[in-house]
Amino acid sequence: MERVIHRAESRGYADGGWQRSYFNFSFAGYYDPRRINFGALRVLNEVVLLGGEGVAAHPHDNMEIVTVPLQGAVVYGDNLGNAVTLTAGQADVISAGTGISHTLYNCSKQEEARYLVLWIFPRRYELPPAYHYVKPSPAAWNTWQPVASPDGGEEVLPLNQDAWISRIELEAGACVQYPLHRDGNGCYAFLIDGEVEMADTVLAARDAVGVTGVGRLEVRAVAASRLLLVEVPMQDWKRHAGDDAD
């Protein structure tokens, strides 16, 4: 087993006044040559939008972009005609393909909205752009809930990549296994809140660990916890095109 540990306090940070962002990997004005990507996972940002604020229209291409709301509600819109309100427990994916332009705004004029943004290198480039969102059924405690997969599903986002995104809510003391879907894949686990033991280390809120060389992972909750896990291929992925806007 090989691992890389990213503590919450080691993340990059940007404060634009109306938006605060935390970067697990190099992004925009934050650069660390040791933190470019984890296999096909290029970006994991935590973004806080102040009340009444939002991200104006901006383009993306050839990237799978997944948004996972944590707090509040945001309104998504794009040049394909999609307009969706996303709240905690839901998720969406932009398969940017040949190009798409989108916006994201906080629904509330007073309360902050907080969400995670993940960028995953696609399996195939230059496909027509597409957008999907899901509202999964409430997850049972201590049970993996699929968020995204290569094939998607009624409550699972489709990804143009051999990658799987899962989340789980754990009761204190619970111990669960995560079997990888594909040999050679790695797992990047981001602890949203709580405290867990995994990969021979203890993670606190907003810590992350990337693990390779295993067929399954064991997670033990020291306290009640929420965890997001991203399983991705570990080839040397290269950025094809696009920009660094949220």
CSV table of C-alpha atoms in Angstrom, one decimal:
chain,number,residue,atom,x,y,z
A,1,MET,CA,0.0,0.0,0.0
A,2,GLU,CA,1.2,3.5,-0.9
A,3,ARG,CA,-0.5,6.6,0.4
A,4,VAL,CA,-0.5,10.4,0.3
A,5,ILE,CA,-2.0,12.4,3.2
A,6,HIS,CA,-3.4,15.9,2.7
A,7,ARG,CA,-4.3,17.6,6.0
A,8,ALA,CA,-7.0,20.2,6.0
A,9,GLU,CA,-4.6,23.0,7.0
A,10,SER,CA,-2.3,22.2,4.1
A,11,ARG,CA,-4.9,23.0,1.4
A,12,GLY,CA,-4.5,26.0,-0.8
A,13,TYR,CA,-6.8,28.9,-0.1
A,14,ALA,CA,-8.2,31.9,-1.9
A,15,ASP,CA,-10.5,34.6,-0.5
A,16,GLY,CA,-12.2,36.8,-3.1
A,17,GLY,CA,-14.4,38.5,-0.6
A,18,TRP,CA,-17.6,37.1,-2.1
A,19,GLN,CA,-16.2,33.5,-2.4
A,20,ARG,CA,-13.8,31.4,-0.3
A,21,SER,CA,-12.1,28.4,-1.9
A,22,TYR,CA,-9.9,25.6,-0.5
A,23,PHE,CA,-7.8,23.6,-2.9
A,24,ASN,CA,-6.6,20.0,-2.4
A,25,PHE,CA,-4.7,20.2,-5.6
A,26,SER,CA,-3.0,23.0,-7.6
A,27,PHE,CA,-5.7,25.3,-9.0
A,28,ALA,CA,-5.9,28.9,-10.2
A,29,GLY,CA,-3.4,30.9,-8.2
A,30,TYR,CA,-2.4,28.0,-5.9
A,31,TYR,CA,0.4,25.8,-7.2
A,32,ASP,CA,2.3,23.0,-5.5
A,33,PRO,CA,4.2,20.7,-7.8
A,34,ARG,CA,3.6,17.8,-5.4
A,35,ARG,CA,-0.1,18.3,-5.6
A,36,ILE,CA,-1.2,18.4,-9.3
A,37,ASN,CA,-3.6,15.4,-9.3
A,38,PHE,CA,-4.3,12.0,-7.9
A,39,GLY,CA,-4.5,9.8,-11.0
A,40,ALA,CA,-7.5,10.9,-13.0
A,41,LEU,CA,-8.7,13.2,-10.2
A,42,ARG,CA,-7.5,16.6,-11.1
A,43,VAL,CA,-9.4,18.9,-8.7
A,44,LEU,CA,-11.1,18.7,-5.4
A,45,ASN,CA,-12.1,22.2,-4.2
A,46,GLU,CA,-14.3,23.2,-1.3
A,47,VAL,CA,-16.1,26.4,-2.2
A,48,VAL,CA,-18.1,28.8,0.0
A,49,LEU,CA,-20.4,31.4,-1.7
A,50,LEU,CA,-21.6,34.3,0.4
A,51,GLY,CA,-25.3,35.1,0.3
A,52,GLY,CA,-26.5,36.6,-3.0
A,53,GLU,CA,-23.2,35.8,-4.7
A,54,GLY,CA,-22.4,33.4,-7.6
A,55,VAL,CA,-20.0,32.4,-10.3
A,56,ALA,CA,-20.7,34.2,-13.6
A,57,ALA,CA,-20.8,32.3,-17.0
A,58,HIS,CA,-17.5,30.7,-17.8
A,59,PRO,CA,-16.4,27.9,-20.2
A,60,HIS,CA,-15.1,24.4,-19.7
A,61,ASP,CA,-14.1,21.6,-22.1
A,62,ASN,CA,-13.0,18.0,-21.9
A,63,MET,CA,-13.4,17.5,-18.2
A,64,GLU,CA,-15.9,15.6,-16.0
A,65,ILE,CA,-17.0,18.2,-13.4
A,66,VAL,CA,-19.0,17.0,-10.4
A,67,THR,CA,-20.6,19.3,-7.8
A,68,VAL,CA,-21.6,18.0,-4.4
A,69,PRO,CA,-23.5,20.5,-2.2
A,70,LEU,CA,-22.8,20.4,1.5
A,71,GLN,CA,-24.8,23.4,2.8
A,72,GLY,CA,-27.5,25.7,1.4
A,73,ALA,CA,-28.7,25.6,-2.2
A,74,VAL,CA,-27.2,26.7,-5.5
A,75,VAL,CA,-28.8,27.4,-8.9
A,76,TYR,CA,-27.0,25.9,-11.9
A,77,GLY,CA,-27.5,27.2,-15.4
A,78,ASP,CA,-25.8,26.5,-18.7
A,79,ASN,CA,-25.9,27.4,-22.4
A,80,LEU,CA,-27.6,24.0,-23.2
A,81,GLY,CA,-30.7,25.3,-21.5
A,82,ASN,CA,-30.4,23.5,-18.2
A,83,ALA,CA,-31.5,25.3,-15.0
A,84,VAL,CA,-31.4,23.2,-11.8
A,85,THR,CA,-31.5,24.0,-8.1
A,86,LEU,CA,-29.1,21.8,-6.1
A,87,THR,CA,-29.2,21.2,-2.3
A,88,ALA,CA,-27.3,19.1,0.1
A,89,GLY,CA,-27.7,15.4,-0.7
A,90,GLN,CA,-27.9,16.0,-4.4
A,91,ALA,CA,-25.1,16.1,-7.0
A,92,ASP,CA,-24.6,17.0,-10.6
A,93,VAL,CA,-22.0,16.4,-13.4
A,94,ILE,CA,-21.0,18.4,-16.4
A,95,SER,CA,-19.4,16.3,-19.1
A,96,ALA,CA,-17.9,19.3,-20.7
A,97,GLY,CA,-16.7,17.6,-23.9
A,98,THR,CA,-16.2,20.0,-26.8
A,99,GLY,CA,-17.3,22.9,-24.7
A,100,ILE,CA,-20.0,24.2,-22.3
A,101,SER,CA,-20.5,27.5,-20.4
A,102,HIS,CA,-22.3,27.6,-17.1
A,103,THR,CA,-23.2,29.7,-14.0
A,104,LEU,CA,-23.7,28.8,-10.3
A,105,TYR,CA,-25.4,31.1,-7.8
A,106,ASN,CA,-26.3,31.0,-4.1
A,107,CYS,CA,-30.1,30.8,-3.7
A,108,SER,CA,-30.0,32.7,-0.4
A,109,LYS,CA,-29.4,36.4,-0.1
A,110,GLN,CA,-28.2,35.9,3.5
A,111,GLU,CA,-26.9,32.4,4.1
A,112,GLU,CA,-23.6,30.9,2.8
A,113,ALA,CA,-23.7,28.0,0.4
A,114,ARG,CA,-20.9,25.4,0.5
A,115,TYR,CA,-20.1,22.7,-2.0
A,116,LEU,CA,-17.4,20.4,-3.3
A,117,VAL,CA,-16.2,20.6,-6.9
A,118,LEU,CA,-14.3,17.6,-8.4
A,119,TRP,CA,-12.7,17.6,-11.8
A,120,ILE,CA,-11.9,14.2,-13.4
A,121,PHE,CA,-10.0,13.6,-16.6
A,122,PRO,CA,-12.4,12.0,-19.2
A,123,ARG,CA,-11.9,8.6,-20.8
A,124,ARG,CA,-12.8,10.0,-24.2
A,125,TYR,CA,-12.2,13.6,-25.4
A,126,GLU,CA,-14.2,15.9,-27.8
A,127,LEU,CA,-17.6,14.3,-27.1
A,128,PRO,CA,-20.8,16.4,-27.3
A,129,PRO,CA,-21.3,18.2,-23.9
A,130,ALA,CA,-23.9,16.9,-21.5
A,131,TYR,CA,-25.3,17.7,-18.1
A,132,HIS,CA,-26.9,15.4,-15.5
A,133,TYR,CA,-28.1,15.8,-11.9
A,134,VAL,CA,-29.5,13.3,-9.3
A,135,LYS,CA,-31.5,13.4,-6.1
A,136,PRO,CA,-30.6,10.1,-4.4
A,137,SER,CA,-32.8,8.5,-1.9
A,138,PRO,CA,-31.6,9.1,1.7
A,139,ALA,CA,-28.7,6.8,2.5
A,140,ALA,CA,-28.8,4.3,5.3
A,141,TRP,CA,-26.1,4.7,8.0
A,142,ASN,CA,-22.9,2.8,7.5
A,143,THR,CA,-23.8,2.0,3.9
A,144,TRP,CA,-21.9,3.3,0.8
A,145,GLN,CA,-24.1,5.4,-1.4
A,146,PRO,CA,-23.0,5.7,-5.1
A,147,VAL,CA,-22.9,9.2,-6.4
A,148,ALA,CA,-21.3,8.6,-9.9
A,149,SER,CA,-20.1,5.7,-11.9
A,150,PRO,CA,-19.1,4.8,-15.5
A,151,ASP,CA,-22.6,3.6,-16.3
A,152,GLY,CA,-24.7,5.9,-14.1
A,153,GLY,CA,-28.2,4.8,-13.1
A,154,GLU,CA,-31.5,6.1,-11.9
A,155,GLU,CA,-29.9,7.8,-8.8
A,156,VAL,CA,-26.3,7.7,-10.0
A,157,LEU,CA,-24.5,10.2,-12.2
A,158,PRO,CA,-22.8,8.9,-15.4
A,159,LEU,CA,-19.1,9.6,-15.8
A,160,ASN,CA,-17.1,9.5,-19.0
A,161,GLN,CA,-14.3,7.7,-17.1
A,162,ASP,CA,-13.7,4.4,-15.3
A,163,ALA,CA,-14.2,6.2,-12.0
A,164,TRP,CA,-16.6,5.8,-9.1
A,165,ILE,CA,-17.7,8.4,-6.5
A,166,SER,CA,-19.3,7.2,-3.3
A,167,ARG,CA,-20.3,8.8,0.0
A,168,ILE,CA,-21.1,7.4,3.4
A,169,GLU,CA,-22.4,8.5,6.8
A,170,LEU,CA,-20.9,6.5,9.6
A,171,GLU,CA,-22.0,6.0,13.2
A,172,ALA,CA,-19.3,6.2,15.9
A,173,GLY,CA,-17.6,2.8,16.1
A,174,ALA,CA,-18.8,1.6,12.7
A,175,CYS,CA,-16.4,-0.3,10.6
A,176,VAL,CA,-17.0,-0.7,6.8
A,177,GLN,CA,-15.1,-2.1,3.8
A,178,TYR,CA,-14.8,-0.5,0.4
A,179,PRO,CA,-13.9,-3.0,-2.4
A,180,LEU,CA,-12.4,-1.3,-5.4
A,181,HIS,CA,-14.2,-1.9,-8.7
A,182,ARG,CA,-11.1,-2.2,-10.9
A,183,ASP,CA,-7.5,-3.5,-10.4
A,184,GLY,CA,-4.9,-0.8,-10.5
A,185,ASN,CA,-7.3,2.0,-9.5
A,186,GLY,CA,-6.6,4.2,-6.5
A,187,CYS,CA,-8.9,5.8,-3.9
A,188,TYR,CA,-8.9,9.4,-2.7
A,189,ALA,CA,-11.0,9.8,0.5
A,190,PHE,CA,-12.1,13.3,1.7
A,191,LEU,CA,-13.5,13.4,5.2
A,192,ILE,CA,-16.3,16.0,5.2
A,193,ASP,CA,-16.7,15.9,9.0
A,194,GLY,CA,-16.0,13.6,12.0
A,195,GLU,CA,-13.0,11.4,12.6
A,196,VAL,CA,-12.1,8.1,11.0
A,197,GLU,CA,-9.2,5.6,10.9
A,198,MET,CA,-8.2,4.3,7.4
A,199,ALA,CA,-5.0,3.5,5.5
A,200,ASP,CA,-3.1,3.3,8.8
A,201,THR,CA,-3.8,7.0,9.7
A,202,VAL,CA,-6.4,9.0,11.5
A,203,LEU,CA,-8.3,11.7,9.5
A,204,ALA,CA,-10.1,14.7,11.0
A,205,ALA,CA,-12.6,16.9,9.3
A,206,ARG,CA,-11.5,18.1,5.8
A,207,ASP,CA,-8.4,15.8,5.9
A,208,ALA,CA,-7.8,13.5,2.9
A,209,VAL,CA,-5.8,10.4,2.0
A,210,GLY,CA,-5.0,8.9,-1.4
A,211,VAL,CA,-4.3,5.2,-1.4
A,212,THR,CA,-2.9,2.9,-4.1
A,213,GLY,CA,-1.9,-0.7,-4.3
A,214,VAL,CA,-4.9,-2.2,-2.4
A,215,GLY,CA,-7.9,-4.1,-3.5
A,216,ARG,CA,-10.1,-2.9,-0.7
A,217,LEU,CA,-10.1,-0.3,2.1
A,218,GLU,CA,-11.3,-0.5,5.6
A,219,VAL,CA,-12.8,2.6,7.3
A,220,ARG,CA,-13.5,2.8,11.1
A,221,ALA,CA,-15.4,5.7,12.5
A,222,VAL,CA,-13.9,7.2,15.7
A,223,ALA,CA,-16.8,9.6,15.8
A,224,ALA,CA,-19.9,10.1,13.7
A,225,SER,CA,-18.6,11.0,10.3
A,226,ARG,CA,-19.3,11.9,6.6
A,227,LEU,CA,-16.9,10.7,4.0
A,228,LEU,CA,-16.6,11.2,0.2
A,229,LEU,CA,-14.5,8.6,-1.7
A,230,VAL,CA,-13.3,8.8,-5.3
A,231,GLU,CA,-12.0,5.8,-7.1
A,232,VAL,CA,-10.0,6.6,-10.2
A,233,PRO,CA,-7.5,5.1,-12.7
A,234,MET,CA,-3.9,6.0,-11.9
A,235,GLN,CA,-2.4,6.6,-15.3
A,236,ASP,CA,-0.4,9.7,-16.0
A,237,TRP,CA,-3.3,11.9,-17.0
A,238,LYS,CA,-2.6,15.1,-18.9
A,239,ARG,CA,-4.9,18.2,-19.1
A,240,HIS,CA,-6.3,18.4,-22.6
A,241,ALA,CA,-7.8,21.9,-22.7
A,242,GLY,CA,-9.9,24.3,-20.7
A,243,ASP,CA,-9.4,26.8,-17.9
A,244,ASP,CA,-9.2,26.9,-14.1
A,245,ALA,CA,-12.6,28.5,-13.1
A,246,ASP,CA,-15.0,27.0,-10.6
